[in-house]
Amino acid sequence: MYSDIMAAGSKQRPRMLLLGRYAQWQSHFLRYVDRKSNKKEMKKCIIDGPYLMTEVIIPAKPATTTQEAVPKHTIPETYWNTSLKKYTYIDVEAEAIHMTLTGIGDDIYSTVDACTTAKEM
């Protein structure tokens, strides 16, 4: 009966992780991720870790009659100045953490509660 409870709802959420059965759970979990619309970004986030912000290069602009010249420089990358492609990858981290936490029981939750990324979990 316990295994029936753990497998219940596996179409809507990942199966529950049982102690000592990580390899099987990982396989089920990644197959569950494959059914998501953003599976490519989610798998990359889970396997490679979260997107790390870098620096954005601002190209130089020559002076015009109304504006001064702007030299080439770099600024820290933020959520607001990153590319649209990276938005999805940044946003998927929260979903990956939520899905992972949904698939573990209370006894295992305390072990991974301190993790801050899906990859650490």
Coordinates of C-alpha atoms in Angstrom, one line a residue:
M1 CA 0.0 0.0 0.0
Y2 CA 2.9 2.4 0.8
S3 CA 4.2 2.1 -2.8
D4 CA 0.7 2.8 -4.1
I5 CA 0.6 6.0 -2.1
M6 CA 4.0 7.0 -3.3
A7 CA 3.1 6.4 -7.0
A8 CA -0.2 8.2 -6.7
G9 CA -0.4 11.4 -8.7
S10 CA 2.7 10.8 -10.7
K11 CA 1.1 12.3 -13.7
Q12 CA 0.6 15.6 -11.9
R13 CA 3.7 15.6 -9.8
P14 CA 6.9 13.6 -9.4
R15 CA 6.9 10.4 -7.4
M16 CA 7.9 10.5 -3.8
L17 CA 11.5 9.7 -3.0
L18 CA 12.0 6.6 -0.8
L19 CA 15.1 6.2 1.3
G20 CA 17.6 4.0 -0.6
R21 CA 15.9 4.3 -3.9
Y22 CA 17.5 7.5 -5.3
A23 CA 18.5 6.1 -8.7
Q24 CA 14.9 5.0 -9.5
W25 CA 13.5 8.2 -8.2
Q26 CA 15.9 10.3 -10.3
S27 CA 14.9 8.4 -13.4
H28 CA 11.2 8.9 -12.7
F29 CA 11.8 12.6 -11.9
L30 CA 13.7 13.3 -15.1
R31 CA 11.0 11.6 -17.1
Y32 CA 8.5 13.8 -15.3
V33 CA 10.6 16.9 -16.3
D34 CA 10.6 15.7 -19.9
R35 CA 6.8 16.2 -20.0
K36 CA 7.1 19.9 -19.0
S37 CA 7.0 22.6 -21.7
N38 CA 10.2 24.1 -20.4
K39 CA 12.0 20.8 -20.1
K40 CA 15.3 21.9 -21.8
E41 CA 15.8 24.8 -19.4
M42 CA 14.7 22.8 -16.4
K43 CA 17.1 19.9 -17.1
K44 CA 19.9 22.4 -17.6
C45 CA 19.1 24.0 -14.3
I46 CA 18.9 20.7 -12.4
I47 CA 22.0 19.2 -14.0
D48 CA 24.3 22.3 -14.4
G49 CA 23.0 24.4 -11.6
P50 CA 21.4 27.9 -11.6
Y51 CA 22.3 30.6 -14.1
L52 CA 25.0 32.8 -12.7
M53 CA 24.8 36.5 -13.6
T54 CA 27.9 37.9 -15.2
E55 CA 28.7 41.3 -16.7
V56 CA 27.1 42.9 -19.7
I57 CA 29.3 44.8 -22.2
I58 CA 27.9 48.1 -23.3
P59 CA 29.4 49.0 -26.7
A60 CA 30.9 52.5 -27.3
K61 CA 28.8 55.2 -29.0
P62 CA 30.3 58.0 -30.9
A63 CA 29.4 61.6 -30.0
T64 CA 26.6 63.3 -31.9
T65 CA 25.4 66.9 -32.0
T66 CA 23.0 66.2 -29.1
Q67 CA 24.8 63.5 -27.1
E68 CA 28.3 63.0 -25.7
A69 CA 30.4 60.0 -26.6
V70 CA 29.9 56.9 -24.5
P71 CA 33.0 54.7 -24.0
K72 CA 32.8 50.9 -24.1
H73 CA 32.2 49.7 -20.5
T74 CA 30.7 46.8 -18.5
I75 CA 27.9 46.7 -16.0
P76 CA 26.7 43.9 -13.7
E77 CA 24.1 41.7 -15.3
T78 CA 20.7 41.9 -13.6
Y79 CA 17.3 40.2 -14.2
W80 CA 16.2 43.5 -16.0
N81 CA 19.1 43.8 -18.4
T82 CA 19.6 40.1 -19.4
S83 CA 18.4 38.6 -22.6
L84 CA 14.9 37.1 -23.0
K85 CA 16.4 33.6 -23.5
K86 CA 18.1 33.8 -20.1
Y87 CA 14.8 34.9 -18.4
T88 CA 13.4 31.4 -18.8
Y89 CA 16.5 29.8 -17.4
I90 CA 16.6 32.1 -14.4
D91 CA 12.8 31.7 -13.7
V92 CA 12.9 27.9 -14.0
E93 CA 15.1 27.5 -10.9
A94 CA 12.2 28.2 -8.5
E95 CA 10.1 25.7 -10.3
A96 CA 12.8 23.0 -10.2
I97 CA 13.2 23.5 -6.5
H98 CA 9.5 23.3 -5.9
M99 CA 9.2 20.1 -8.0
T100 CA 12.1 18.5 -6.1
L101 CA 10.6 19.4 -2.7
T102 CA 7.2 18.1 -3.8
G103 CA 8.8 14.7 -4.6
I104 CA 10.5 14.1 -1.2
G105 CA 9.0 13.0 2.1
D106 CA 9.3 14.7 5.5
D107 CA 12.2 12.5 6.6
I108 CA 14.3 13.5 3.6
Y109 CA 13.1 17.1 3.5
S110 CA 15.1 18.1 6.6
T111 CA 18.3 16.9 4.8
V112 CA 17.8 19.0 1.7
D113 CA 16.1 22.0 3.3
A114 CA 19.4 23.9 3.6
C115 CA 20.1 23.5 -0.1
T116 CA 19.7 26.7 -2.1
T117 CA 19.7 25.3 -5.7
A118 CA 18.1 22.5 -7.5
K119 CA 21.5 21.1 -8.4
E120 CA 22.5 20.8 -4.7
M121 CA 19.3 18.9 -3.9

